[in-house]
mmCIF file of C-alpha atoms in Angstrom:
data_model
loop_
_atom_site.group_PDB
_atom_site.id
_atom_site.type_symbol
_atom_site.label_atom_id
_atom_site.label_comp_id
_atom_site.label_asym_id
_atom_site.label_seq_id
_atom_site.Cartn_x
_atom_site.Cartn_y
_atom_site.Cartn_z
ATOM 1 C CA UNK T 1 -0.190 -24.452 8.635
ATOM 2 C CA UNK T 2 3.420 -25.352 7.880
ATOM 3 C CA UNK T 3 5.324 -24.153 10.935
ATOM 4 C CA UNK T 4 8.722 -22.529 10.615
ATOM 5 C CA UNK T 5 11.793 -22.985 12.788
ATOM 6 C CA UNK T 6 14.333 -20.332 13.743
ATOM 7 C CA UNK T 7 17.802 -21.631 14.600
ATOM 8 C CA UNK T 8 20.034 -19.086 16.357
ATOM 9 C CA UNK T 9 23.848 -19.329 16.105
ATOM 10 C CA UNK T 10 26.295 -17.190 18.059
ATOM 11 C CA UNK T 11 29.391 -15.574 16.559
ATOM 12 C CA UNK T 12 31.329 -18.822 16.986
ATOM 13 C CA UNK T 13 28.785 -20.763 14.902
ATOM 14 C CA UNK T 14 27.372 -22.656 17.895
ATOM 15 C CA UNK T 15 23.608 -23.172 17.987
ATOM 16 C CA UNK T 16 22.371 -21.474 21.158
ATOM 17 C CA UNK T 17 18.643 -21.790 20.646
ATOM 18 C CA UNK T 18 15.811 -22.989 18.434
ATOM 19 C CA UNK T 19 12.416 -21.323 18.278
ATOM 20 C CA UNK T 20 9.394 -22.541 16.275
ATOM 21 C CA UNK T 21 6.704 -20.175 15.016
ATOM 22 C CA UNK T 22 3.538 -20.391 12.966
ATOM 23 C CA UNK T 23 2.589 -16.850 11.979
ATOM 24 C CA UNK T 24 5.360 -14.288 11.704
ATOM 25 C CA UNK T 25 8.770 -13.049 12.821
ATOM 26 C CA UNK T 26 9.748 -9.420 13.129
ATOM 27 C CA UNK T 27 13.085 -7.625 13.434
ATOM 28 C CA UNK T 28 13.423 -3.942 14.231
ATOM 29 C CA UNK T 29 10.733 -1.331 14.942
ATOM 30 C CA UNK T 30 7.700 -3.591 15.463
ATOM 31 C CA UNK T 31 9.659 -5.934 17.746
ATOM 32 C CA UNK T 32 11.064 -2.956 19.686
ATOM 33 C CA UNK T 33 7.570 -1.674 20.517
ATOM 34 C CA UNK T 34 6.407 -5.186 21.426
ATOM 35 C CA UNK T 35 9.466 -5.607 23.665
ATOM 36 C CA UNK T 36 8.694 -2.410 25.578
ATOM 37 C CA UNK T 37 5.130 -3.599 26.195
ATOM 38 C CA UNK T 38 6.424 -7.014 27.282
ATOM 39 C CA UNK T 39 8.897 -5.526 29.750
ATOM 40 C CA UNK T 40 6.183 -3.330 31.280
ATOM 41 C CA UNK T 41 3.838 -6.294 31.566
ATOM 42 C CA UNK T 42 6.504 -8.301 33.356
ATOM 43 C CA UNK T 43 7.294 -5.527 35.841
ATOM 44 C CA UNK T 44 3.776 -4.180 36.382
ATOM 45 C CA UNK T 45 1.157 -6.792 35.412
ATOM 46 C CA UNK T 46 -1.576 -4.828 37.211
ATOM 47 C CA UNK T 47 -1.515 -2.308 34.362
ATOM 48 C CA UNK T 48 -2.746 -4.966 31.902
ATOM 49 C CA UNK T 49 -6.280 -5.663 33.022
ATOM 50 C CA UNK T 50 -8.264 -5.395 29.780
ATOM 51 C CA UNK T 51 -7.783 -5.896 26.074
ATOM 52 C CA UNK T 52 -8.509 -2.234 25.357
ATOM 53 C CA UNK T 53 -5.833 -0.998 27.753
ATOM 54 C CA UNK T 54 -3.396 -3.534 26.343
ATOM 55 C CA UNK T 55 -3.849 -1.947 22.914
ATOM 56 C CA UNK T 56 -3.384 1.480 24.442
ATOM 57 C CA UNK T 57 0.029 0.440 25.736
ATOM 58 C CA UNK T 58 0.984 -0.822 22.288
ATOM 59 C CA UNK T 59 -0.143 2.541 20.865
ATOM 60 C CA UNK T 60 1.908 4.490 23.414
ATOM 61 C CA UNK T 61 5.111 2.522 22.892
ATOM 62 C CA UNK T 62 4.581 2.491 19.131
ATOM 63 C CA UNK T 63 4.359 6.279 19.172
ATOM 64 C CA UNK T 64 7.456 6.456 21.350
ATOM 65 C CA UNK T 65 9.361 4.287 18.893
ATOM 66 C CA UNK T 66 8.137 6.421 15.986
ATOM 67 C CA UNK T 67 9.677 9.466 17.634
ATOM 68 C CA UNK T 68 12.924 7.832 18.781
ATOM 69 C CA UNK T 69 13.507 5.886 15.523
ATOM 70 C CA UNK T 70 15.920 3.568 17.304
ATOM 71 C CA UNK T 71 16.110 1.327 14.237
ATOM 72 C CA UNK T 72 16.811 4.008 11.642
ATOM 73 C CA UNK T 73 20.160 2.364 10.776
ATOM 74 C CA UNK T 74 18.672 -1.096 10.369
ATOM 75 C CA UNK T 75 19.940 -1.668 6.757
ATOM 76 C CA UNK T 76 23.504 -1.432 8.152
ATOM 77 C CA UNK T 77 22.785 -3.536 11.218
ATOM 78 C CA UNK T 78 21.447 -6.704 9.567
ATOM 79 C CA UNK T 79 22.109 -8.715 6.461
ATOM 80 C CA UNK T 80 19.183 -10.556 4.876
ATOM 81 C CA UNK T 81 19.830 -13.668 2.789
ATOM 82 C CA UNK T 82 16.975 -15.451 0.978
ATOM 83 C CA UNK T 83 17.600 -18.828 -0.648
ATOM 84 C CA UNK T 84 21.313 -18.026 -0.842
ATOM 85 C CA UNK T 85 20.828 -14.563 -2.339
ATOM 86 C CA UNK T 86 21.629 -11.392 -0.399
ATOM 87 C CA UNK T 87 18.600 -9.091 -0.327
ATOM 88 C CA UNK T 88 19.286 -5.311 -0.236
ATOM 89 C CA UNK T 89 17.060 -3.440 2.197
ATOM 90 C CA UNK T 90 15.482 -0.080 1.357
ATOM 91 C CA UNK T 91 17.606 2.764 2.796
ATOM 92 C CA UNK T 92 14.715 3.899 5.024
ATOM 93 C CA UNK T 93 13.788 0.463 6.322
ATOM 94 C CA UNK T 94 13.308 0.298 10.096
ATOM 95 C CA UNK T 95 11.778 -3.154 10.302
ATOM 96 C CA UNK T 96 11.674 -6.481 8.480
ATOM 97 C CA UNK T 97 8.673 -8.789 8.856
ATOM 98 C CA UNK T 98 8.730 -12.437 7.771
ATOM 99 C CA UNK T 99 5.237 -13.731 7.223
ATOM 100 C CA UNK T 100 4.183 -17.363 7.207
ATOM 101 C CA UNK T 101 0.521 -16.370 6.928
ATOM 102 C CA UNK T 102 -0.980 -13.342 5.261
ATOM 103 C CA UNK T 103 -2.266 -11.817 8.498
ATOM 104 C CA UNK T 104 -0.661 -9.253 10.776
ATOM 105 C CA UNK T 105 -1.769 -6.373 13.009
ATOM 106 C CA UNK T 106 -4.985 -8.091 13.983
ATOM 107 C CA UNK T 107 -5.913 -9.449 10.569
ATOM 108 C CA UNK T 108 -4.385 -7.053 7.999
ATOM 109 C CA UNK T 109 -3.355 -9.011 4.821
ATOM 110 C CA UNK T 110 0.110 -7.475 4.747
ATOM 111 C CA UNK T 111 1.532 -9.311 1.737
ATOM 112 C CA UNK T 112 -1.555 -8.997 -0.457
ATOM 113 C CA UNK T 113 -1.739 -5.257 0.078
ATOM 114 C CA UNK T 114 2.006 -4.581 -0.026
ATOM 115 C CA UNK T 115 3.731 -3.015 -3.011
ATOM 116 C CA UNK T 116 7.024 -3.771 -4.696
ATOM 117 C CA UNK T 117 9.751 -1.519 -3.334
ATOM 118 C CA UNK T 118 11.177 0.207 -6.416
ATOM 119 C CA UNK T 119 14.170 1.746 -4.637
ATOM 120 C CA UNK T 120 15.011 -1.588 -3.082
ATOM 121 C CA UNK T 121 15.035 -3.522 -6.333
ATOM 122 C CA UNK T 122 18.014 -5.890 -6.393
ATOM 123 C CA UNK T 123 20.857 -5.221 -8.816
ATOM 124 C CA UNK T 124 21.007 -6.835 -12.225
ATOM 125 C CA UNK T 125 23.499 -9.437 -10.999
ATOM 126 C CA UNK T 126 22.606 -10.358 -7.425
ATOM 127 C CA UNK T 127 25.328 -11.919 -5.337
ATOM 128 C CA UNK T 128 24.847 -15.621 -4.711
ATOM 129 C CA UNK T 129 26.288 -16.543 -1.353
ATOM 130 C CA UNK T 130 27.699 -20.022 -0.925
ATOM 131 C CA UNK T 131 27.064 -21.836 2.374
ATOM 132 C CA UNK T 132 30.762 -21.759 3.326
ATOM 133 C CA UNK T 133 31.168 -18.018 2.942
ATOM 134 C CA UNK T 134 31.578 -16.501 6.417
ATOM 135 C CA UNK T 135 32.016 -12.828 5.528
ATOM 136 C CA UNK T 136 28.569 -11.827 4.330
ATOM 137 C CA UNK T 137 28.583 -8.328 5.748
ATOM 138 C CA UNK T 138 28.707 -6.569 2.373
ATOM 139 C CA UNK T 139 26.865 -3.436 3.456
ATOM 140 C CA UNK T 140 28.866 -0.284 3.986
ATOM 141 C CA UNK T 141 28.715 0.472 7.752
ATOM 142 C CA UNK T 142 29.489 4.145 7.080
ATOM 143 C CA UNK T 143 26.520 4.619 4.769
ATOM 144 C CA UNK T 144 23.700 6.593 6.359
ATOM 145 C CA UNK T 145 20.141 5.640 5.479
ATOM 146 C CA UNK T 146 18.179 8.234 3.567
ATOM 147 C CA UNK T 147 14.635 9.163 4.303
ATOM 148 C CA UNK T 148 12.169 9.239 1.479
ATOM 149 C CA UNK T 149 8.561 10.172 1.098
ATOM 150 C CA UNK T 150 5.725 7.708 1.310
ATOM 151 C CA UNK T 151 4.142 6.781 -1.995
ATOM 152 C CA UNK T 152 0.751 7.494 -0.463
ATOM 153 C CA UNK T 153 -0.754 4.336 -1.878
ATOM 154 C CA UNK T 154 -3.991 3.329 -0.239
ATOM 155 C CA UNK T 155 -6.012 0.149 -0.166
ATOM 156 C CA UNK T 156 -8.101 0.840 -3.246
ATOM 157 C CA UNK T 157 -5.100 1.594 -5.385
ATOM 158 C CA UNK T 158 -3.566 -1.741 -4.537
ATOM 159 C CA UNK T 159 -6.528 -3.998 -5.210
ATOM 160 C CA UNK T 160 -4.587 -5.322 -8.227
ATOM 161 C CA UNK T 161 -2.031 -6.852 -5.831
ATOM 162 C CA UNK T 162 -4.540 -9.147 -4.188
ATOM 163 C CA UNK T 163 -3.769 -12.584 -5.544
ATOM 164 C CA UNK T 164 -6.294 -14.828 -7.192
ATOM 165 C CA UNK T 165 -7.326 -17.883 -5.267
ATOM 166 C CA UNK T 166 -5.615 -21.129 -6.180
ATOM 167 C CA UNK T 167 -7.722 -24.238 -6.348
ATOM 168 C CA UNK T 168 -5.317 -27.004 -5.350
ATOM 169 C CA UNK T 169 -1.960 -27.797 -3.770
ATOM 170 C CA UNK T 170 -0.676 -28.676 -7.261
ATOM 171 C CA UNK T 171 -1.220 -25.057 -8.334
ATOM 172 C CA UNK T 172 1.062 -23.897 -5.520
ATOM 173 C CA UNK T 173 3.880 -26.168 -6.649
ATOM 174 C CA UNK T 174 4.191 -24.125 -9.849
ATOM 175 C CA UNK T 175 5.600 -21.299 -7.724
ATOM 176 C CA UNK T 176 8.505 -23.332 -6.320
ATOM 177 C CA UNK T 177 11.937 -21.760 -6.837
ATOM 178 C CA UNK T 178 14.112 -23.599 -9.380
ATOM 179 C CA UNK T 179 17.847 -23.279 -9.799
ATOM 180 C CA UNK T 180 17.533 -21.852 -13.310
ATOM 181 C CA UNK T 181 15.285 -19.001 -12.206
ATOM 182 C CA UNK T 182 16.524 -18.558 -8.625
ATOM 183 C CA UNK T 183 17.174 -14.803 -8.781
ATOM 184 C CA UNK T 184 14.053 -13.885 -10.671
ATOM 185 C CA UNK T 185 11.834 -16.081 -8.468
ATOM 186 C CA UNK T 186 13.266 -14.770 -5.198
ATOM 187 C CA UNK T 187 12.799 -11.125 -6.166
ATOM 188 C CA UNK T 188 9.650 -11.466 -8.324
ATOM 189 C CA UNK T 189 7.320 -11.042 -5.316
ATOM 190 C CA UNK T 190 4.392 -12.191 -7.469
ATOM 191 C CA UNK T 191 3.581 -15.457 -5.731
ATOM 192 C CA UNK T 192 0.463 -15.854 -3.568
ATOM 193 C CA UNK T 193 0.842 -15.877 0.176
ATOM 194 C CA UNK T 194 0.019 -19.288 1.552
ATOM 195 C CA UNK T 195 0.837 -21.071 4.807
ATOM 196 C CA UNK T 196 0.990 -24.350 2.868
ATOM 197 C CA UNK T 197 3.852 -23.613 0.450
ATOM 198 C CA UNK T 198 6.669 -23.479 3.011
ATOM 199 C CA UNK T 199 7.731 -20.000 1.880
ATOM 200 C CA UNK T 200 8.177 -16.849 3.923
ATOM 201 C CA UNK T 201 6.839 -13.551 2.527
ATOM 202 C CA UNK T 202 9.295 -10.847 3.536
ATOM 203 C CA UNK T 203 8.206 -7.237 3.928
ATOM 204 C CA UNK T 204 9.992 -4.032 4.873
ATOM 205 C CA UNK T 205 8.423 -1.213 6.901
ATOM 206 C CA UNK T 206 9.558 2.356 7.613
ATOM 207 C CA UNK T 207 8.734 2.282 11.316
ATOM 208 C CA UNK T 208 5.861 2.003 13.773
ATOM 209 C CA UNK T 209 4.117 5.085 12.366
ATOM 210 C CA UNK T 210 4.165 3.347 8.999
ATOM 211 C CA UNK T 211 2.636 0.275 10.645
ATOM 212 C CA UNK T 212 -0.181 2.462 11.953
ATOM 213 C CA UNK T 213 -0.808 3.779 8.453
ATOM 214 C CA UNK T 214 -0.948 0.230 7.114
ATOM 215 C CA UNK T 215 -3.427 -0.822 9.773
ATOM 216 C CA UNK T 216 -5.932 1.886 8.822
ATOM 217 C CA UNK T 217 -5.384 1.479 5.099
ATOM 218 C CA UNK T 218 -3.375 4.666 4.512
ATOM 219 C CA UNK T 219 -0.099 2.958 3.659
ATOM 220 C CA UNK T 220 1.441 -0.250 2.374
ATOM 221 C CA UNK T 221 4.363 -2.445 3.269
ATOM 222 C CA UNK T 222 7.146 -3.049 0.753
ATOM 223 C CA UNK T 223 7.681 -6.515 -0.681
ATOM 224 C CA UNK T 224 11.260 -7.642 -0.585
ATOM 225 C CA UNK T 225 11.195 -11.310 -1.592
ATOM 226 C CA UNK T 226 9.734 -14.787 -1.037
ATOM 227 C CA UNK T 227 11.960 -17.647 0.037
ATOM 228 C CA UNK T 228 11.960 -21.091 1.642
ATOM 229 C CA UNK T 229 15.232 -20.636 3.536
ATOM 230 C CA UNK T 230 16.140 -17.330 5.124
ATOM 231 C CA UNK T 231 19.208 -16.209 7.038
ATOM 232 C CA UNK T 232 19.441 -12.982 9.021
ATOM 233 C CA UNK T 233 22.844 -11.851 10.229
ATOM 234 C CA UNK T 234 22.445 -9.459 13.169
ATOM 235 C CA UNK T 235 25.495 -7.259 13.671
ATOM 236 C CA UNK T 236 24.194 -5.278 16.644
ATOM 237 C CA UNK T 237 21.878 -6.036 19.570
ATOM 238 C CA UNK T 238 18.319 -5.687 18.221
ATOM 239 C CA UNK T 239 14.758 -6.482 19.212
ATOM 240 C CA UNK T 240 13.289 -9.608 17.637
ATOM 241 C CA UNK T 241 9.856 -11.186 18.000
ATOM 242 C CA UNK T 242 8.084 -14.308 16.826
ATOM 243 C CA UNK T 243 4.305 -14.646 17.095
ATOM 244 C CA UNK T 244 4.197 -11.736 19.572
ATOM 245 C CA UNK T 245 6.998 -13.071 21.825
ATOM 246 C CA UNK T 246 9.745 -10.394 21.827
ATOM 247 C CA UNK T 247 13.323 -10.487 23.150
ATOM 248 C CA UNK T 248 16.567 -8.557 22.807
ATOM 249 C CA UNK T 249 18.927 -10.487 20.543
ATOM 250 C CA UNK T 250 22.718 -10.203 20.612
ATOM 251 C CA UNK T 251 24.908 -10.502 17.507
ATOM 252 C CA UNK T 252 24.081 -13.772 15.829
ATOM 253 C CA UNK T 253 23.017 -15.586 12.673
ATOM 254 C CA UNK T 254 19.421 -16.724 12.505
ATOM 255 C CA UNK T 255 18.487 -19.498 10.077
ATOM 256 C CA UNK T 256 14.796 -19.890 9.329
ATOM 257 C CA UNK T 257 13.473 -22.969 7.531
ATOM 258 C CA UNK T 258 10.270 -24.978 7.383
ATOM 259 C CA UNK T 259 9.902 -27.701 9.977
ATOM 260 C CA UNK T 260 9.863 -31.206 8.566
ATOM 261 C CA UNK T 261 6.498 -32.115 10.052
ATOM 262 C CA UNK T 262 3.704 -29.846 8.912
ATOM 263 C CA UNK T 263 1.121 -28.880 11.504
ATOM 264 C CA UNK T 264 -2.427 -28.354 10.246
ATOM 265 C CA UNK T 265 -4.773 -25.864 11.880
ATOM 266 C CA UNK T 266 -8.375 -25.345 10.871
ATOM 267 C CA UNK T 267 -10.402 -22.206 11.432
ATOM 268 C CA UNK T 268 -12.795 -23.697 13.974
ATOM 269 C CA UNK T 269 -16.287 -22.408 14.540
ATOM 270 C CA UNK T 270 -16.852 -20.762 17.923
ATOM 271 C CA UNK T 271 -19.619 -23.278 18.482
ATOM 272 C CA UNK T 272 -18.313 -26.812 18.760
ATOM 273 C CA UNK T 273 -21.555 -28.287 17.462
ATOM 274 C CA UNK T 274 -21.771 -26.076 14.387
ATOM 275 C CA UNK T 275 -19.756 -24.666 11.507
ATOM 276 C CA UNK T 276 -18.514 -26.176 8.249
ATOM 277 C CA UNK T 277 -14.893 -26.278 9.450
ATOM 278 C CA UNK T 278 -15.722 -28.294 12.521
ATOM 279 C CA UNK T 279 -17.976 -30.698 10.641
ATOM 280 C CA UNK T 280 -15.328 -31.254 7.964
ATOM 281 C CA UNK T 281 -12.731 -32.114 10.597
ATOM 282 C CA UNK T 282 -15.136 -34.516 12.271
ATOM 283 C CA UNK T 283 -15.975 -36.110 8.941
ATOM 284 C CA UNK T 284 -12.329 -36.773 8.083
ATOM 285 C CA UNK T 285 -11.710 -38.242 11.537
ATOM 286 C CA UNK T 286 -14.778 -40.456 11.133
ATOM 287 C CA UNK T 287 -13.641 -41.645 7.683
ATOM 288 C CA UNK T 288 -10.182 -42.552 8.970
ATOM 289 C CA UNK T 289 -11.533 -44.373 12.022
ATOM 290 C CA UNK T 290 -13.737 -46.534 9.768
ATOM 291 C CA UNK T 291 -10.906 -47.211 7.301
ATOM 292 C CA UNK T 292 -12.700 -45.367 4.490
ATOM 293 C CA UNK T 293 -9.521 -43.349 3.960
ATOM 294 C CA UNK T 294 -5.996 -43.878 5.253
ATOM 295 C CA UNK T 295 -3.860 -41.464 7.233
ATOM 296 C CA UNK T 296 -2.105 -40.059 4.118
ATOM 297 C CA UNK T 297 -5.376 -39.191 2.413
ATOM 298 C CA UNK T 298 -6.664 -37.662 5.656
ATOM 299 C CA UNK T 299 -3.584 -35.425 5.878
ATOM 300 C CA UNK T 300 -3.782 -34.305 2.228
ATOM 301 C CA UNK T 301 -7.482 -33.491 2.461
ATOM 302 C CA UNK T 302 -6.998 -31.633 5.747
ATOM 303 C CA UNK T 303 -4.194 -29.516 4.288
ATOM 304 C CA UNK T 304 -6.163 -28.657 1.186
ATOM 305 C CA UNK T 305 -9.286 -27.784 3.135
ATOM 306 C CA UNK T 306 -7.296 -25.627 5.556
ATOM 307 C CA UNK T 307 -5.660 -23.778 2.646
ATOM 308 C CA UNK T 308 -9.009 -23.014 1.033
ATOM 309 C CA UNK T 309 -10.455 -21.763 4.294
ATOM 310 C CA UNK T 310 -7.362 -19.577 4.683
ATOM 311 C CA UNK T 311 -7.931 -18.038 1.232
ATOM 312 C CA UNK T 312 -11.592 -17.337 2.046
ATOM 313 C CA UNK T 313 -10.613 -15.692 5.331
ATOM 314 C CA UNK T 314 -8.038 -13.518 3.556
ATOM 315 C CA UNK T 315 -10.617 -12.392 1.011
ATOM 316 C CA UNK T 316 -13.021 -11.426 3.804
ATOM 317 C CA UNK T 317 -10.298 -9.406 5.524
ATOM 318 C CA UNK T 318 -9.511 -7.577 2.312
ATOM 319 C CA UNK T 319 -13.169 -6.743 1.745
ATOM 320 C CA UNK T 320 -13.466 -5.559 5.337
ATOM 321 C CA UNK T 321 -10.483 -3.215 4.931
ATOM 322 C CA UNK T 322 -11.911 -1.927 1.639
ATOM 323 C CA UNK T 323 -15.294 -1.228 3.234
ATOM 324 C CA UNK T 324 -13.618 0.562 6.157
ATOM 325 C CA UNK T 325 -11.742 2.881 3.826
ATOM 326 C CA UNK T 326 -14.901 3.547 1.779
ATOM 327 C CA UNK T 327 -16.800 4.472 4.936
ATOM 328 C CA UNK T 328 -14.014 6.802 6.076
ATOM 329 C CA UNK T 329 -13.899 8.539 2.693
ATOM 330 C CA UNK T 330 -17.672 9.029 2.694
ATOM 331 C CA UNK T 331 -17.588 10.405 6.240
ATOM 332 C CA UNK T 332 -14.789 12.827 5.372
ATOM 333 C CA UNK T 333 -16.546 13.840 2.162
ATOM 334 C CA UNK T 334 -19.836 14.411 3.968
ATOM 335 C CA UNK T 335 -18.137 16.516 6.666
ATOM 336 C CA UNK T 336 -16.361 18.597 4.041
ATOM 337 C CA UNK T 337 -19.569 19.153 2.086
ATOM 338 C CA UNK T 338 -21.457 20.273 5.190
ATOM 339 C CA UNK T 339 -18.672 22.694 6.098
ATOM 340 C CA UNK T 340 -18.665 24.216 2.627
ATOM 341 C CA UNK T 341 -22.455 24.575 2.540
ATOM 342 C CA UNK T 342 -22.573 26.381 5.897
ATOM 343 C CA UNK T 343 -19.543 28.576 5.254
ATOM 344 C CA UNK T 344 -21.244 31.174 2.971
ATOM 345 C CA UNK T 345 -24.023 31.601 5.494
ATOM 346 C CA UNK T 346 -21.549 32.526 8.171
ATOM 347 C CA UNK T 347 -20.398 35.443 6.038
ATOM 348 C CA UNK T 348 -23.849 36.936 5.557
ATOM 349 C CA UNK T 349 -24.748 40.003 7.594
#
C-alpha cells in the first residue's frame, strides 16, 4: 500500500504536525462520532471490555450525531482543493472521507458502490488555484446548506459502478492526471480505486445516519473527485480522524500527499504455514536471498501481487454485500407473503 502523509499548517503557514496514514482520513460527522467514542474510552476504559460493546458505543454516538447534526454547515466550514482545483461540496454534505483503499466501515467498498453527486457537479469552468494564492475561501459564509432527499439507490442498482479488475501496474498509469485534461480527470470519478496509484478517492456523506444506510446497503456515498494532492482548509474547529485516530482540529490547512517511499502490505493468511499470500512472500524473499532476482524486481513483484490480492478482496466484499441484500429482500418478501396469506383468515367468522 502506498501510504499517505498529512501535513498540518497553522494560520501563519507554519507546519505544526505531520501524520501518516494508510487507509483513510475523515472530516466531519464520522470523525465526530469517533471522537466521542475515543474521549469516553480515555475517561472510562472499563466500559470497553468487548468488541461487541465497542460497536454499541459507536452506534450510540453515531445516533447522537445524527440527531444533533453538528456538521450540517460543513460546506461553509472547509474548502477542498484537489490537484489545484477547488472542489464544491454538496449543500447537504456533513462529512468528507478520503480513501486510500476501497474499504471502510468494516470492509464496505465505499468508492466502488458510491454514485456521482449530480448536485455537486463542478461548474463548467472550475477555478484553478495557484500555489501562491492565500485567499481560497471562496464559499459564501452566509449561505445555508439545503437538505435534499436521498436517491434511494441500493447495492444492486449500483453494480455498474464496480470497476473492472486491472491486470498490471501499467494499466493503472493510464489513469494518471495530465495537465491537458486536469479538470476532466479530477472530476470524472471513473478511475478504479487502488492503493497502488497514489490517488485519494474522495467521497461525501450526509451524516452518520447516511453512513449506517451505506453499511447495510440501503444508501451510497457521493463521489467528489480523485486526486494525488489534496488540500483541506479548515475554517472552524472540527473533528478529524485518520485510520480511526480522531482529534479536534483548530483552523488550519492540511496538505495530503503520497509518501515518497511506498510501503507494501500483503493480505497474510491467519496460518503462518499456509496460504498463497504467505507462500508468495516467502518465495520472493527466497529468490532475493539467492540472487535470483534483485531488490528492484522483488519490490515490483510484491507491489503487483499485493494489488491483485486487493482487487480479489474487494470483489469478495462486493459479493458479500450483494448476498446480504438479497437475503434481506427474500426475508422481507417472505414475511410480507405470510402476513397477506393469513390476513383473510383473520377476517372469517
